[in-house]
Coordinates of C-alpha atoms and ligand atoms in Angstrom, one line a residue:
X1 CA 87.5 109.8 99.9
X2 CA 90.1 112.4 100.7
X3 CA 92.1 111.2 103.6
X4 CA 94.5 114.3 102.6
X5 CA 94.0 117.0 105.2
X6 CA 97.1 119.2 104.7
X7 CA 95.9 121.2 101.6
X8 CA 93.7 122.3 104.4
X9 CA 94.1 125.0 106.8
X10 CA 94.2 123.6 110.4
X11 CA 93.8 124.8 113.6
X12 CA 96.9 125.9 115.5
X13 CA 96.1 122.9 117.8
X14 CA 94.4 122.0 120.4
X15 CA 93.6 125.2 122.0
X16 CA 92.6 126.8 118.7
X17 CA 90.2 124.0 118.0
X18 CA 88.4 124.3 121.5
X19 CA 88.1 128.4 121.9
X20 CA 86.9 127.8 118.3
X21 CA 84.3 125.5 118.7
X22 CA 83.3 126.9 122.2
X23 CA 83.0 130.0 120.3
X24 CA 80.0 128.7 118.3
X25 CA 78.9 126.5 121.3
X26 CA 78.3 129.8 123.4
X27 CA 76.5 131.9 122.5
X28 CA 71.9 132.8 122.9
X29 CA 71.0 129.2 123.0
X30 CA 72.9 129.0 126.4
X31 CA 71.9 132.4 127.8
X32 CA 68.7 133.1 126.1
X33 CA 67.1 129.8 124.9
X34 CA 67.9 127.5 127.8
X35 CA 66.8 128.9 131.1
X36 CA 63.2 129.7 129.1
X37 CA 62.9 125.8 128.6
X38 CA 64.3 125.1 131.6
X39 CA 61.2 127.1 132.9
X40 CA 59.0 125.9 130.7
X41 CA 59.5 122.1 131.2
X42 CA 59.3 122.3 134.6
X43 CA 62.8 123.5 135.8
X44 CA 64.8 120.6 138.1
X45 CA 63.2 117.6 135.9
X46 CA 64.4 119.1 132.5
X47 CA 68.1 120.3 133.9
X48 CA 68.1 116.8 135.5
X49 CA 67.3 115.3 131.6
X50 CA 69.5 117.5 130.0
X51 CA 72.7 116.7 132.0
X52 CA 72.4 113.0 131.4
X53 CA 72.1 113.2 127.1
X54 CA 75.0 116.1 127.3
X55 CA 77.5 113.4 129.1
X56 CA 75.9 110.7 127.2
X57 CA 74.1 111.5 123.9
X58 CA 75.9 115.0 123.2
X59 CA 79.3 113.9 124.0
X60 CA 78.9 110.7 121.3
X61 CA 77.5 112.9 118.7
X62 CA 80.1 115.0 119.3
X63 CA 83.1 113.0 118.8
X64 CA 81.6 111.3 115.9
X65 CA 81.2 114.5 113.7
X66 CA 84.4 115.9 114.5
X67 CA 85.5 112.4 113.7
X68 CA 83.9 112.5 110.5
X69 CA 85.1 115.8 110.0
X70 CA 88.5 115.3 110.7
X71 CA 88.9 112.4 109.0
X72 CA 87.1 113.1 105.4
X73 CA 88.9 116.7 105.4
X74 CA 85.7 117.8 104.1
X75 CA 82.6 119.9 105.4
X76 CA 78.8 118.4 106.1
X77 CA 77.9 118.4 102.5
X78 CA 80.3 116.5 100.8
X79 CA 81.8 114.7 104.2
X80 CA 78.2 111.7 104.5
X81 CA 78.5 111.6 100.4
X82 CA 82.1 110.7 100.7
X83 CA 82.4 108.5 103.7
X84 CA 79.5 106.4 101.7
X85 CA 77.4 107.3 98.6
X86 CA 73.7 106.2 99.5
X87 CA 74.1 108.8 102.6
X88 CA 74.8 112.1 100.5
X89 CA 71.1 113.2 100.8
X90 CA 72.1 113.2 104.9
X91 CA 74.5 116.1 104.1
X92 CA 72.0 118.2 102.2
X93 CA 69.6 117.4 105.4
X94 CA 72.2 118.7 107.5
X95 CA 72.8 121.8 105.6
X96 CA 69.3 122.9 105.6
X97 CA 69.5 123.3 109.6
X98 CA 72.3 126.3 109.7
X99 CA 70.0 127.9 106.6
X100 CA 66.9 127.6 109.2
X101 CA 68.4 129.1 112.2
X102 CA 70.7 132.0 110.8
X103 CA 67.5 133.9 110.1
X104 CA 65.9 133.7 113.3
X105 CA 68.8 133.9 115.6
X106 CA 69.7 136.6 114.1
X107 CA 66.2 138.0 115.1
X108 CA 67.0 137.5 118.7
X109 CA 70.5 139.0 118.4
X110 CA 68.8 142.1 117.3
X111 CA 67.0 142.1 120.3
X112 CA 70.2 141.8 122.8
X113 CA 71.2 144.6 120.5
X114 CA 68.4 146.9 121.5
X115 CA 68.7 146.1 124.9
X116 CA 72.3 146.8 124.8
X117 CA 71.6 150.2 123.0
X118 CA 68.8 150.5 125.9
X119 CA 71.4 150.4 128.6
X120 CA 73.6 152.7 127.0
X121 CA 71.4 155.3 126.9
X122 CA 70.2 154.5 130.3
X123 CA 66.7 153.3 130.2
X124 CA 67.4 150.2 131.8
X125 CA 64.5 150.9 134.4
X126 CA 62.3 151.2 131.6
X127 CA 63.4 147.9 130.5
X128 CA 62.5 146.9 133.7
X129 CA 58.5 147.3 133.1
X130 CA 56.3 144.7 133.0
X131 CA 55.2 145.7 129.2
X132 CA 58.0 146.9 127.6
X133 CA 59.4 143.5 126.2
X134 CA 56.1 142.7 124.6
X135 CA 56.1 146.5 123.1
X136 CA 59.1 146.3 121.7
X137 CA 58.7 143.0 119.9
X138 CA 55.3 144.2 118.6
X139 CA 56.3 147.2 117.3
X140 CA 56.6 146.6 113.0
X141 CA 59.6 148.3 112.0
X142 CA 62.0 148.9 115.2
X143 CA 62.7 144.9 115.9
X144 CA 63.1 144.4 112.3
X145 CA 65.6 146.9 111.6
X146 CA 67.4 145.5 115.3
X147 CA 67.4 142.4 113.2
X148 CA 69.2 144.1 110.4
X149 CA 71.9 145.4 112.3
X150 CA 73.0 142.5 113.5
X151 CA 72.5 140.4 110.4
X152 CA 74.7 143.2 108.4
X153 CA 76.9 143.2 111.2
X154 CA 77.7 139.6 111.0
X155 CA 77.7 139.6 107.0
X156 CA 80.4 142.8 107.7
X157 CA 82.6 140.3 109.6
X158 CA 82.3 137.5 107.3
X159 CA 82.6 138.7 103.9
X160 CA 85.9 141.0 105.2
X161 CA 87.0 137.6 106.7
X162 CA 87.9 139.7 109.9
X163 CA 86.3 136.9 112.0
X164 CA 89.8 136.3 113.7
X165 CA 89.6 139.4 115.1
X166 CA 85.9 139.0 116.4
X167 CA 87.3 135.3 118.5
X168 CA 90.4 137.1 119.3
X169 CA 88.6 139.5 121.3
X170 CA 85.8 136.9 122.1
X171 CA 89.0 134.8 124.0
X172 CA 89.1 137.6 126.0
X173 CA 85.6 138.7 126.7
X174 CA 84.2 134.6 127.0
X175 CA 85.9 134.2 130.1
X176 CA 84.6 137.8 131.6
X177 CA 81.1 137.1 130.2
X178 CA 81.5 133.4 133.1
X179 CA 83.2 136.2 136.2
X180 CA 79.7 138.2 135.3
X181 CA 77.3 135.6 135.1
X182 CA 78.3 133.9 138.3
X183 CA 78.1 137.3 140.0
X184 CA 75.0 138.1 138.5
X185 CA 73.5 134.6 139.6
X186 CA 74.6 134.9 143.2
X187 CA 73.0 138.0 143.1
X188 CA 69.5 136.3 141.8
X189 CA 69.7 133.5 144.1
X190 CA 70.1 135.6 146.9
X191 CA 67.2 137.9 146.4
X192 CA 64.1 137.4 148.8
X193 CA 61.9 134.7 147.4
X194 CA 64.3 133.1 145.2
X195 CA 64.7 129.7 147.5
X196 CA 61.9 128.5 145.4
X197 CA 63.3 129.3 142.4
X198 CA 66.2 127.2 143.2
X199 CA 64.6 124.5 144.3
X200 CA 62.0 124.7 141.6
X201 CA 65.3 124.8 138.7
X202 CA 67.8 122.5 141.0
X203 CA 65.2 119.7 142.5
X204 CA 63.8 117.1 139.6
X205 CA 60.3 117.1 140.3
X206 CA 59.8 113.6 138.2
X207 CA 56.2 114.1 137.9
X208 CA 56.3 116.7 135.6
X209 CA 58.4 114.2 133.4
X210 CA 57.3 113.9 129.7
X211 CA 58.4 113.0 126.1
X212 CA 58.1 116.2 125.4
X213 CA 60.6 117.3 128.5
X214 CA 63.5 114.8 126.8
X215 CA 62.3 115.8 122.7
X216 CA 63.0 119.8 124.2
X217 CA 66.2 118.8 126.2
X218 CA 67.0 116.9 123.3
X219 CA 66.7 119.6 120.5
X220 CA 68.1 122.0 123.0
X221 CA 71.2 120.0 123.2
X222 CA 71.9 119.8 119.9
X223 CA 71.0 123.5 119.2
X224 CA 73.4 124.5 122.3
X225 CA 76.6 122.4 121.4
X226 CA 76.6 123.4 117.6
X227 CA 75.1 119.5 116.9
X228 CA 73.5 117.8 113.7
X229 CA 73.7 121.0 111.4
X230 CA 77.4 120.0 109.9
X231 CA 79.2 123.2 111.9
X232 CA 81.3 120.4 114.1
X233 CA 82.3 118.2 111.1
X234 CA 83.3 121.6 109.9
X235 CA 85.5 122.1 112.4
X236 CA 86.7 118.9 112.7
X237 CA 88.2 119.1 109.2
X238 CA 90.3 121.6 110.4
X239 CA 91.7 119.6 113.6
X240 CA 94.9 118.4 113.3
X241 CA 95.4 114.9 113.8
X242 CA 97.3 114.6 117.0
X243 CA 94.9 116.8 118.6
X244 CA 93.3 114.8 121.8
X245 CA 89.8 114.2 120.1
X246 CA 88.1 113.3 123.2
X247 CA 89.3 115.6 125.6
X248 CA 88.5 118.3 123.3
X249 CA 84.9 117.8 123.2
X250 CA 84.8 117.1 126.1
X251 CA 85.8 119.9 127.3
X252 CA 83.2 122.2 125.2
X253 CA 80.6 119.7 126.3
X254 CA 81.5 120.6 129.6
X255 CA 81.9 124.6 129.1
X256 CA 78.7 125.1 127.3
X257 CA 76.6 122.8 130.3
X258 CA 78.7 124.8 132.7
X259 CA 77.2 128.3 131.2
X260 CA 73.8 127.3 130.6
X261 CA 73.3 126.1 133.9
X262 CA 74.5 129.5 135.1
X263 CA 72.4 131.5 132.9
X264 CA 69.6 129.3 134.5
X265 CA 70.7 130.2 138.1
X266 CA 70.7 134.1 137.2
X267 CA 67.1 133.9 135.4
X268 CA 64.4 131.7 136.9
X269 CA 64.9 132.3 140.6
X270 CA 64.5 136.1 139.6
X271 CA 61.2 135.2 137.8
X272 CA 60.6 133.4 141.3
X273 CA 61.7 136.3 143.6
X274 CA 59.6 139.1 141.7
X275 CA 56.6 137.3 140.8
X276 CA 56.5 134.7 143.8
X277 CA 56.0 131.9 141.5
X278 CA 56.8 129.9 138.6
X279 CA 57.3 131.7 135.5
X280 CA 53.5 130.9 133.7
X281 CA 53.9 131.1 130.1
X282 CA 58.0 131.1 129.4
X283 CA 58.7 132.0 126.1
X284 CA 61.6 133.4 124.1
X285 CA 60.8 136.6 126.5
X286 CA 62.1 135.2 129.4
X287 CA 65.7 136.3 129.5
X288 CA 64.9 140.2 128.1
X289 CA 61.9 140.3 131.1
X290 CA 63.8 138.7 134.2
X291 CA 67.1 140.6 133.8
X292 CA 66.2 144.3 133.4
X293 CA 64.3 143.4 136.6
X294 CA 67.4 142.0 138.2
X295 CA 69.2 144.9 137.0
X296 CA 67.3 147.6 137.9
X297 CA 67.5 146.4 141.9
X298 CA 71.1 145.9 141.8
X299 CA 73.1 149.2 143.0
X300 CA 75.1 149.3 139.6
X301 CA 72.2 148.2 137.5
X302 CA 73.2 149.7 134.3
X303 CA 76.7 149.5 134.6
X304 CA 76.0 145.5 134.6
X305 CA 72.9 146.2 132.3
X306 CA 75.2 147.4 129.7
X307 CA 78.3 144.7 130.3
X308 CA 76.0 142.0 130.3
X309 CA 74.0 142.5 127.1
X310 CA 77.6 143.8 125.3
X311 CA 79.0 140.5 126.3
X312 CA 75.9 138.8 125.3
X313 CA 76.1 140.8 122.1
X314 CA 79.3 138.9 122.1
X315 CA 78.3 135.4 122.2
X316 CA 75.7 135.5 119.9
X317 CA 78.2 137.4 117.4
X318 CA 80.7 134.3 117.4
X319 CA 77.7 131.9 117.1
X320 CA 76.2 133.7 113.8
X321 CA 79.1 133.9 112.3
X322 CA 79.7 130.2 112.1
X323 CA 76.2 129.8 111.0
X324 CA 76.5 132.3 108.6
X325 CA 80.5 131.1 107.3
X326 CA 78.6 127.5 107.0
X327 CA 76.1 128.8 104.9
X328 CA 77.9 130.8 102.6
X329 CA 80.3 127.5 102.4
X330 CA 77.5 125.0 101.5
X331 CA 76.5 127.4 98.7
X332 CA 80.1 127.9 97.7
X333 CA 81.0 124.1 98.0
X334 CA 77.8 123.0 96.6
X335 CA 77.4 125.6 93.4
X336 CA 81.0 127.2 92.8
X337 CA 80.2 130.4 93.5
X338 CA 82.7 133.1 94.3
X339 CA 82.9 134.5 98.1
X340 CA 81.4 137.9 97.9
X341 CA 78.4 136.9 95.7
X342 CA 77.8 133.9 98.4
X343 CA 77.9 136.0 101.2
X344 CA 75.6 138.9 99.7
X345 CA 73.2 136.1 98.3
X346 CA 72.9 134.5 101.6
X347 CA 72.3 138.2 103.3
X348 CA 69.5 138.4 101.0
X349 CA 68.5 135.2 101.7
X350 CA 68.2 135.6 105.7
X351 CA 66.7 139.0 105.6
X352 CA 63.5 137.3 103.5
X353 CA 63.6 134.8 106.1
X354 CA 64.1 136.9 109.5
X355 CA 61.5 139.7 108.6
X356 CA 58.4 137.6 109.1
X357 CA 60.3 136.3 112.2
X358 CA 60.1 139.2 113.5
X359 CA 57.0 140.6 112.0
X360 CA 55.3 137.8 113.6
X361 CA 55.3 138.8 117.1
X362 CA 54.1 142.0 115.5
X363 CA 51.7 143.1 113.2
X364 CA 51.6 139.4 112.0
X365 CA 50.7 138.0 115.1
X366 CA 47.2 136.3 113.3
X367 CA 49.9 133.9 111.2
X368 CA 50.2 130.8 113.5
X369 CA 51.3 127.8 112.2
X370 CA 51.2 124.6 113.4
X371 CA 49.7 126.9 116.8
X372 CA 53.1 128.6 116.7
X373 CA 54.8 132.4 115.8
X374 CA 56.4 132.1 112.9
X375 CA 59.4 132.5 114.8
X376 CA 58.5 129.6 117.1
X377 CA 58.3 127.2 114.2
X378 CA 61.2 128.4 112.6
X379 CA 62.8 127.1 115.7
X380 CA 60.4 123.8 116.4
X381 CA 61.0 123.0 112.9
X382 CA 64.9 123.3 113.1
X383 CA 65.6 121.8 116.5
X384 CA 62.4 119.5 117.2
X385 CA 62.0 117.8 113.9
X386 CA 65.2 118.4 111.3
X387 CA 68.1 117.7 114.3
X388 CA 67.0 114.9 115.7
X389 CA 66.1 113.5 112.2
X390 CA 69.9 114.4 111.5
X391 CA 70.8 112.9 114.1
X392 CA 69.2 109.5 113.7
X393 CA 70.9 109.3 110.5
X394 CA 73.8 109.6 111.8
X395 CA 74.0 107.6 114.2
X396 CA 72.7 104.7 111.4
X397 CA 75.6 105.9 108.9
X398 CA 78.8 105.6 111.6
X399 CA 76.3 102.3 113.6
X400 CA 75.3 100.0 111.2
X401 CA 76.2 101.1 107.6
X402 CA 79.7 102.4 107.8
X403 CA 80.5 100.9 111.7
X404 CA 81.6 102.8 114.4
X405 CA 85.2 101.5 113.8
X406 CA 85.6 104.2 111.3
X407 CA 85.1 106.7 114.4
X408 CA 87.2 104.8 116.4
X409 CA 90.2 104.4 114.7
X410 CA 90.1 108.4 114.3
X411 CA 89.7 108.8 117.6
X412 CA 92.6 106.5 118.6
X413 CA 95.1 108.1 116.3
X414 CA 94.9 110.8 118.5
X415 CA 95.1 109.1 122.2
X416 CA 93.7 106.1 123.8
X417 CA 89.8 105.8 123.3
X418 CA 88.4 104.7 126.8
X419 CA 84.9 105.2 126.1
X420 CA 85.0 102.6 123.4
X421 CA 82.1 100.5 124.8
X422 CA 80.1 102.7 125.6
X423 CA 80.5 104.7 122.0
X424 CA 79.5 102.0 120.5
X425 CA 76.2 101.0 122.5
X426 CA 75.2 104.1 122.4
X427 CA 75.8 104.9 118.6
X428 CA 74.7 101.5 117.4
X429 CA 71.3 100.8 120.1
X430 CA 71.0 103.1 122.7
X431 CA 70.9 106.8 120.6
X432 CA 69.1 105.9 118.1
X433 CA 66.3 104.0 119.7
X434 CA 65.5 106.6 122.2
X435 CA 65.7 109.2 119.0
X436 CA 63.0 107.0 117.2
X437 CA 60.7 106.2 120.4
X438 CA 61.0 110.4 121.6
X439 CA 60.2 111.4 117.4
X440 CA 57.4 109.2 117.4
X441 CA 55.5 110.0 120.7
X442 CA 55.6 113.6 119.6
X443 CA 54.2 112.7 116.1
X444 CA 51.7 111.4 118.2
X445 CA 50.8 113.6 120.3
X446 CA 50.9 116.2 117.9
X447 CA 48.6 114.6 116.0
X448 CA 46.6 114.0 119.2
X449 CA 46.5 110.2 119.4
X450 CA 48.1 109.9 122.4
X451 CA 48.0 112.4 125.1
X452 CA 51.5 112.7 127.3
Ligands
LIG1 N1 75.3 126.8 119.6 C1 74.9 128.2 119.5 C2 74.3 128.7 120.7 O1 74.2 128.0 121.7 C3 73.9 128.4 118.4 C4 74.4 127.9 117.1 C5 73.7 127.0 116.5 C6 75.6 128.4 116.6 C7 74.1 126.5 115.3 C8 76.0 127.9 115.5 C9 75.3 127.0 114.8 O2 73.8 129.8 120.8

């Protein structure tokens, strides 16, 4: 194993390491993804289930990659093989996850681009209308070549390497993206009608509990911190080793919560206060439909309209380029290949992947697999089925095969590891037999042996 880290570039220390990693933290699955399943699985009972794994489940899978990470000096692929041989198949399992989401997310960064270009040109009340999300999307060619832009624009950043630049100015715009937010939710909460919502997203209404709340608040968890897709042991490689492991992620942990619950706060009491009820059928649509409608009925609509989806535009940006930087490093770890030719292969590679994405809220509509958009699965297959898979693994790896002292002793190099006890239930017993029970209800129910 290499236990050398210094050949290695680090992180300037511990601020460097957090802005990084909350760079790729932040981004659509905090503002986009979350408040749709919030609304979906039943708002208060699915915030409720989501808090406890992020302080529990999220922050343990958190330390342990950047652990791993840190330790092995290596990224995803080669970091399971090396820490012990019968687990290298985990880090091609791992890989495959950023190589599933790039495409798609970059689907839905095309779209906060259009809404962006939308604003701009100051058609935000148009945005506003009950069928232009659903136009848009459906359209064949305009979504798709959305999706191009922002695929080329993130393949721009990384092959010039310029992506200092892009978190530079990210620094500055992240915390002005939380100032507008908040507004933007006090605004929403205080629209008539909106009590409801509040209740409805704040209040755990424990009847509406499911496996399928906690597999969903579980995949979203993962998805949202960066988690079981290698881009933390990544970054944990770069980490320098007096850097307070445990503060540190616990402090994105508790920055990415802190933004999804406000992008939740600005979106489903909206939904509440201009429909009078609970949003019906939440889907991906959620965020692109309740805004504009917030938006329009605020005095400087489009002003914020534009901010909001620039900074947006933002977020995202950061995220796909550490999806796209892990990508193009798998393929350049894994087969040798020279930078450019990576990063132009795996272009090539997302584009074949993100069309039907897109297509299939389109002209593809009839391809449904699994009773899903293409899109949709693309997503169910990434953060339902691969992650928590990952996941499992790795808690088996660090629990039983390699034992949680190898974590430990990381951590401790870098201050006094309180949570011991807990790290090690939860790694050893408690993670990974919830993981098992939640994977097979769904298999289940999927399969419709059991109904929940
Ligand atoms: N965590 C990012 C978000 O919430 C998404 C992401 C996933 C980014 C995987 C990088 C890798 O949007």
């Amino acid at each position: 194993m290499n236990q050398e880290t210094k050949t290695r570039s680090t992180f300037s220390g511990k601020v460097g390491f957090v802005l990084a990693a909350a760079g790729s933290a932040v981004g659509l699955g905090n503002i986009w993804r979350f408040p749709y399943l919030a609304a979906k699985y039943g708002g208060g009972i699915f915030l409720f289930v989501y808090i406890i794994l992020a302080v529990t489940f999220g922050f343990v899978l958190m330390i342990t990659e950047i652990a791993i990470g840190r330790k092995t000096g290596l990224s995803a692929i080669e970091a399971y093989g090396a820490i012990n041989k019968k687990f290298k198949f985990l880090g091609v399992l791992t890989s495959l996850v950023p190589i599933i989401i790039l495409p798609y997310y970059s689907v839905i960064g095309g779209w906060v681009m259009k809404y962006l270009a939308v604003y701009i040109a100051g058609q935000g009340n148009e945005a506003a209308g009950a069928k232009f999300f659903g136009n848009f999307i459906s359209e064949p060619i305009e979504p798709v070549l959305w999706f191009l832009f922002f695929i080329g624009l993130t393949a721009i950043i990384v092959l010039f390497g310029v992506q200092k630049g892009v978190e530079k100015a990210s620094r500055i715009l992240m915390p002005v993206l939380v100032v507008l937010s908040v507004a933007v939710a006090i605004y929403s909460v205080t629209l008539p009608g909106a009590m409801e919502g509040v209740k409805y997203y704040l209040l755990p209404d424990f009847s509406k509990f499911s496996i399928n709340t906690v597999l969903g608040a579980m995949g979203q968890l993962f998805y949202s911190l960066s988690l079981a897709m290698g881009i933390m042991i990544t970054y944990g490689s770069y980490m320098k080793r007096d850097v307070d492991l445990v503060q540190s992620a616990r402090q994105i942990d508790i920055f990415d919560t802190g933004i999804a619950f406000i992008a939740g706060l600005m979106i489903i009491p909206a939904v509440f206060a201009f429909t009078g009820e609970a949003p019906k059928k939440a889907g991906p649509g959620l965020m692109f439909q309740a805004l504009p409608q917030v938006f329009a009925n605020m005095g400087f609509g489009t002003v914020a309209g534009i901010l909001f989806f620039l900074l947006v535009l933002f977020a995202a940006l950061t995220s796909s380029i550490s999806l796209m930087e892990t990508v193009v490093s798998i393929f350049q770890d894994k087969l040798g290949w020279e930078r450019r030719g990576t990063c132009l292969v795996v272009l090539l590679g997302a584009i074949a992947i993100g069309i039907p994405s897109s297509l299939g809220f389109g002209p593809w509509s009839m391809v449904q697999i699994i009773g899903m958009d293409i899109l949709d699965f693309f997503d169910f297959i990434s953060n339902s089925v691969l992650m928590p898979i990952v996941a499992l693994l790795t808690c088996i790896c660090i629990g039983h095969v390699v034992g949680p002292k190898f974590v430990e002793d990381e951590i401790s190099l870098s201050g006094k590891f309180r949570e011991k006890k807990m790290y090690n239930a939860t790694i050893r017993w408690i993670a990974p037999v919830c993981i098992v029970a939640i994977l097979i209800s769904s298999v289940m129910s999927a399969l419709g042996i059991i109904t929940i």
